[in-house]
Amino acid sequence: MVGVLALALLVTGCSGGPAATPPSDKSPAQGGAPAASAPKVDFGSVQVDPETLKGLAESAIYRTWDPCALHDPTSAAKIFGDPATSLEPSDFTACLMLVDLDRTGSRRWRVYTRIASTFNEGAGGEVLEAAGRKFVQAKKSASSTPGCEYTMQTSQTKALSLEVNWSGASSEAPPKDPCALAKEYTTAVAPFFANPPLRSEKATDPELPLASKDPCASAKEIAEKFKSLAAGGEQPRLSPGLLSPNTCRLSFSSRVVPGQKVRPEISIDHRWGIDPAEGISGGGTVRKTQIEGKPALVNDQTARYVGACIAQVQYDPMKVPKVDMVQLIQVSAPDCQTAEEALKIATKAALS
């Protein structure tokens, strides 16, 4: 890993070799698994089962890890035979490195590092041991884009992963075996996977502060304000499931309420998206507004198959160079009044 990774900028000008192995005290637990403890969040009347509470604690750890700092452009240039052209976050839990083999970008390697990927113990192939950790290989099916992935288990259902994909003409075979490249590059960056770099170490620039924020910080207040969504005396609960560390979902009923297409839920997401300040797409279902003085959009999808209203607000106007997106707070709810009011609460919590 180089000293500073300029996200989405040319990384060929970065100086220095790979950094020393990160200190072992950064690793949350042996084997890379987060040493999760119950998050210090007051959920009020919101029901949270033990398994979901464990997942929330793990998510708090994952949000501290920097997926772009898992890359090493210096090693990548040696392994792939060409320097990396760009390094950019594809979302808050993943980082994409591009290695172009021509000036047009029509022939390139796409290399992803991901945090909190799904781990399927039974779907693994060859096991690679590096930096004291085990990485399990997963080949892509013959019908998909040529590629190969290695995953390192971090909890019962989650993993850190590295994926190498080839992008070129459909009639052109990859110039090198994707799995051979994935294996060699995984070996090179294994020390960083074993001790994941923290966002607080500021190894990547610019920083993405929303990626570290807890999307469930506003759950208690939102649940209290919209408790009328609950049916039959049910208490709101945090829905279990394989959610992103940057997503929080409140379920107000275990069944679909009459007149609605889906069960009454409110979902809060911290994510990348198109800047609401840049205008409207989606026709007459979208309108502009402001939340906490920031540009926002409300998209009424209740009459469509989605069955919900989606509201978004710009958390920060800063854009990563060449990535035409900003940090967003997004709320999905059964109707637009609920979505907009819940977004106000979620935004205040994220800005505090």
CSV table of N, CA, C and O in Angstrom, one decimal, residues 172-224:
chain,number,residue,atom,x,y,z
A,172,GLU,N,-12.7,-12.1,-27.0
A,172,GLU,CA,-11.3,-12.1,-26.6
A,172,GLU,C,-11.2,-12.7,-25.2
A,172,GLU,O,-11.9,-12.4,-24.3
A,173,ALA,N,-10.4,-13.7,-25.1
A,173,ALA,CA,-10.1,-14.4,-23.9
A,173,ALA,C,-9.2,-13.5,-23.0
A,173,ALA,O,-8.4,-12.7,-23.6
A,174,PRO,N,-9.3,-13.6,-21.7
A,174,PRO,CA,-8.4,-12.7,-20.9
A,174,PRO,C,-6.9,-13.0,-21.2
A,174,PRO,O,-6.5,-14.2,-21.4
A,175,PRO,N,-6.1,-12.0,-21.2
A,175,PRO,CA,-4.7,-12.2,-21.5
A,175,PRO,C,-3.9,-13.0,-20.5
A,175,PRO,O,-2.9,-13.6,-20.8
A,176,LYS,N,-4.5,-13.1,-19.3
A,176,LYS,CA,-3.9,-13.9,-18.2
A,176,LYS,C,-5.0,-14.6,-17.5
A,176,LYS,O,-6.2,-14.1,-17.5
A,177,ASP,N,-4.7,-15.6,-16.8
A,177,ASP,CA,-5.7,-16.4,-16.0
A,177,ASP,C,-6.1,-15.5,-14.8
A,177,ASP,O,-5.3,-15.1,-13.9
A,178,PRO,N,-7.5,-15.1,-14.7
A,178,PRO,CA,-7.9,-14.3,-13.6
A,178,PRO,C,-7.7,-14.9,-12.3
A,178,PRO,O,-7.3,-14.1,-11.3
A,179,CYS,N,-7.8,-16.2,-12.1
A,179,CYS,CA,-7.5,-16.8,-10.8
A,179,CYS,C,-6.1,-16.8,-10.4
A,179,CYS,O,-5.7,-16.6,-9.2
A,180,ALA,N,-5.2,-16.9,-11.4
A,180,ALA,CA,-3.7,-16.8,-11.1
A,180,ALA,C,-3.4,-15.4,-10.6
A,180,ALA,O,-2.6,-15.2,-9.7
A,181,LEU,N,-4.0,-14.4,-11.3
A,181,LEU,CA,-3.8,-13.0,-10.9
A,181,LEU,C,-4.4,-12.7,-9.5
A,181,LEU,O,-3.8,-12.1,-8.7
A,182,ALA,N,-5.6,-13.2,-9.3
A,182,ALA,CA,-6.3,-13.0,-8.0
A,182,ALA,C,-5.5,-13.6,-6.9
A,182,ALA,O,-5.3,-13.0,-5.8
A,183,LYS,N,-4.9,-14.8,-7.1
A,183,LYS,CA,-4.2,-15.5,-6.1
A,183,LYS,C,-2.9,-14.7,-5.8
A,183,LYS,O,-2.6,-14.5,-4.6
A,184,GLU,N,-2.2,-14.2,-6.8
A,184,GLU,CA,-0.9,-13.5,-6.6
A,184,GLU,C,-1.2,-12.2,-5.9
A,184,GLU,O,-0.5,-11.8,-5.0
A,185,TYR,N,-2.3,-11.5,-6.3
A,185,TYR,CA,-2.5,-10.2,-5.7
A,185,TYR,C,-3.1,-10.3,-4.3
A,185,TYR,O,-2.8,-9.5,-3.4
A,186,THR,N,-3.9,-11.3,-4.1
A,186,THR,CA,-4.4,-11.6,-2.7
A,186,THR,C,-3.2,-11.9,-1.8
A,186,THR,O,-3.2,-11.4,-0.6
A,187,THR,N,-2.2,-12.6,-2.2
A,187,THR,CA,-1.0,-12.9,-1.4
A,187,THR,C,-0.3,-11.6,-1.1
A,187,THR,O,0.2,-11.4,0.0
A,188,ALA,N,-0.2,-10.7,-2.1
A,188,ALA,CA,0.5,-9.4,-1.9
A,188,ALA,C,-0.2,-8.5,-0.8
A,188,ALA,O,0.4,-7.9,0.0
A,189,VAL,N,-1.5,-8.5,-0.8
A,189,VAL,CA,-2.3,-7.6,0.1
A,189,VAL,C,-2.8,-8.3,1.3
A,189,VAL,O,-3.4,-7.7,2.2
A,190,ALA,N,-2.5,-9.6,1.5
A,190,ALA,CA,-2.9,-10.4,2.6
A,190,ALA,C,-2.6,-9.7,4.0
A,190,ALA,O,-3.4,-9.8,4.9
A,191,PRO,N,-1.4,-9.1,4.2
A,191,PRO,CA,-1.2,-8.5,5.4
A,191,PRO,C,-2.2,-7.4,5.8
A,191,PRO,O,-2.5,-7.2,7.0
A,192,PHE,N,-2.7,-6.7,4.8
A,192,PHE,CA,-3.7,-5.6,5.0
A,192,PHE,C,-5.1,-6.3,5.3
A,192,PHE,O,-5.8,-5.7,6.1
A,193,PHE,N,-5.4,-7.4,4.7
A,193,PHE,CA,-6.6,-8.1,5.0
A,193,PHE,C,-6.6,-8.7,6.4
A,193,PHE,O,-7.6,-8.7,7.1
A,194,ALA,N,-5.4,-9.2,6.8
A,194,ALA,CA,-5.3,-9.7,8.2
A,194,ALA,C,-5.4,-8.7,9.2
A,194,ALA,O,-5.9,-9.0,10.3
A,195,ASN,N,-5.0,-7.5,9.0
A,195,ASN,CA,-5.1,-6.3,9.9
A,195,ASN,C,-5.7,-5.1,9.1
A,195,ASN,O,-5.0,-4.3,8.7
A,196,PRO,N,-7.0,-5.1,8.9
A,196,PRO,CA,-7.6,-4.1,8.0
A,196,PRO,C,-7.3,-2.7,8.4
A,196,PRO,O,-7.4,-2.3,9.6
A,197,PRO,N,-6.9,-1.9,7.5
A,197,PRO,CA,-6.6,-0.5,7.7
A,197,PRO,C,-7.9,0.3,8.2
A,197,PRO,O,-9.0,0.0,7.7
A,198,LEU,N,-7.7,1.2,9.1
A,198,LEU,CA,-8.8,1.9,9.6
A,198,LEU,C,-9.0,3.2,8.8
A,198,LEU,O,-8.1,3.9,8.4
A,199,ARG,N,-10.3,3.7,8.7
A,199,ARG,CA,-10.6,5.0,8.1
A,199,ARG,C,-9.9,6.1,8.8
A,199,ARG,O,-9.5,7.1,8.3
A,200,SER,N,-9.8,5.9,10.2
A,200,SER,CA,-9.3,7.0,11.0
A,200,SER,C,-7.8,7.2,10.7
A,200,SER,O,-7.2,8.2,11.1
A,201,GLU,N,-7.1,6.2,10.1
A,201,GLU,CA,-5.7,6.4,9.7
A,201,GLU,C,-5.5,7.3,8.5
A,201,GLU,O,-4.4,7.6,8.2
A,202,LYS,N,-6.6,7.6,7.8
A,202,LYS,CA,-6.6,8.5,6.7
A,202,LYS,C,-5.6,8.1,5.6
A,202,LYS,O,-4.8,8.9,5.1
A,203,ALA,N,-5.6,6.8,5.3
A,203,ALA,CA,-4.7,6.3,4.2
A,203,ALA,C,-5.3,6.7,2.8
A,203,ALA,O,-4.6,6.6,1.8
A,204,THR,N,-6.6,7.0,2.8
A,204,THR,CA,-7.2,7.4,1.5
A,204,THR,C,-7.7,8.9,1.6
A,204,THR,O,-8.1,9.4,2.6
A,205,ASP,N,-7.7,9.5,0.5
A,205,ASP,CA,-8.1,10.9,0.4
A,205,ASP,C,-8.9,11.2,-0.9
A,205,ASP,O,-8.5,10.7,-1.9
A,206,PRO,N,-10.1,11.8,-0.8
A,206,PRO,CA,-10.6,12.4,0.4
A,206,PRO,C,-11.3,11.4,1.4
A,206,PRO,O,-11.6,10.3,1.0
A,207,GLU,N,-11.5,11.9,2.6
A,207,GLU,CA,-12.2,11.0,3.6
A,207,GLU,C,-13.7,11.0,3.3
A,207,GLU,O,-14.2,11.9,2.6
A,208,LEU,N,-14.3,9.9,3.7
A,208,LEU,CA,-15.7,9.7,3.5
A,208,LEU,C,-16.4,9.6,4.9
A,208,LEU,O,-16.7,8.5,5.3
A,209,PRO,N,-16.7,10.7,5.6
A,209,PRO,CA,-17.2,10.6,6.9
A,209,PRO,C,-18.5,9.9,7.1
A,209,PRO,O,-18.7,9.2,8.1
A,210,LEU,N,-19.4,10.0,6.1
A,210,LEU,CA,-20.7,9.3,6.3
A,210,LEU,C,-20.5,7.8,6.4
A,210,LEU,O,-21.3,7.1,7.0
A,211,ALA,N,-19.5,7.3,5.7
A,211,ALA,CA,-19.3,5.8,5.7
A,211,ALA,C,-19.1,5.2,7.1
A,211,ALA,O,-19.3,4.1,7.3
A,212,SER,N,-18.6,6.1,8.0
A,212,SER,CA,-18.3,5.6,9.4
A,212,SER,C,-19.5,5.8,10.3
A,212,SER,O,-19.5,5.3,11.4
A,213,LYS,N,-20.6,6.5,9.9
A,213,LYS,CA,-21.7,6.9,10.7
A,213,LYS,C,-22.6,5.7,10.8
A,213,LYS,O,-22.8,4.9,9.9
A,214,ASP,N,-23.3,5.6,12.0
A,214,ASP,CA,-24.2,4.5,12.3
A,214,ASP,C,-25.6,4.8,11.7
A,214,ASP,O,-26.3,5.8,12.1
A,215,PRO,N,-26.1,4.1,10.7
A,215,PRO,CA,-27.4,4.4,10.1
A,215,PRO,C,-28.6,4.1,11.1
A,215,PRO,O,-29.7,4.6,10.9
A,216,CYS,N,-28.3,3.4,12.2
A,216,CYS,CA,-29.3,3.1,13.1
A,216,CYS,C,-29.4,4.1,14.3
A,216,CYS,O,-30.2,3.9,15.2
A,217,ALA,N,-28.6,5.1,14.2
A,217,ALA,CA,-28.5,6.1,15.3
A,217,ALA,C,-29.9,6.8,15.5
A,217,ALA,O,-30.2,7.2,16.7
A,218,SER,N,-30.7,6.8,14.5
A,218,SER,CA,-32.0,7.5,14.6
A,218,SER,C,-33.1,6.5,14.8
A,218,SER,O,-34.3,6.9,14.7
A,219,ALA,N,-32.9,5.2,14.9
A,219,ALA,CA,-33.9,4.2,14.9
A,219,ALA,C,-34.9,4.5,16.1
A,219,ALA,O,-36.2,4.3,15.8
A,220,LYS,N,-34.5,4.8,17.3
A,220,LYS,CA,-35.4,5.0,18.4
A,220,LYS,C,-36.4,6.1,18.1
A,220,LYS,O,-37.6,6.0,18.3
A,221,GLU,N,-35.9,7.3,17.6
A,221,GLU,CA,-36.7,8.4,17.4
A,221,GLU,C,-37.7,8.2,16.2
A,221,GLU,O,-38.9,8.5,16.3
A,222,ILE,N,-37.2,7.5,15.2
A,222,ILE,CA,-38.1,7.2,14.0
A,222,ILE,C,-39.2,6.2,14.4
A,222,ILE,O,-40.3,6.4,14.1
A,223,ALA,N,-38.8,5.2,15.2
A,223,ALA,CA,-39.8,4.2,15.6
A,223,ALA,C,-40.9,4.9,16.5
A,223,ALA,O,-42.1,4.5,16.3
A,224,GLU,N,-40.5,5.8,17.3
A,224,GLU,CA,-41.5,6.4,18.2
A,224,GLU,C,-42.4,7.3,17.4
A,224,GLU,O,-43.6,7.3,17.6
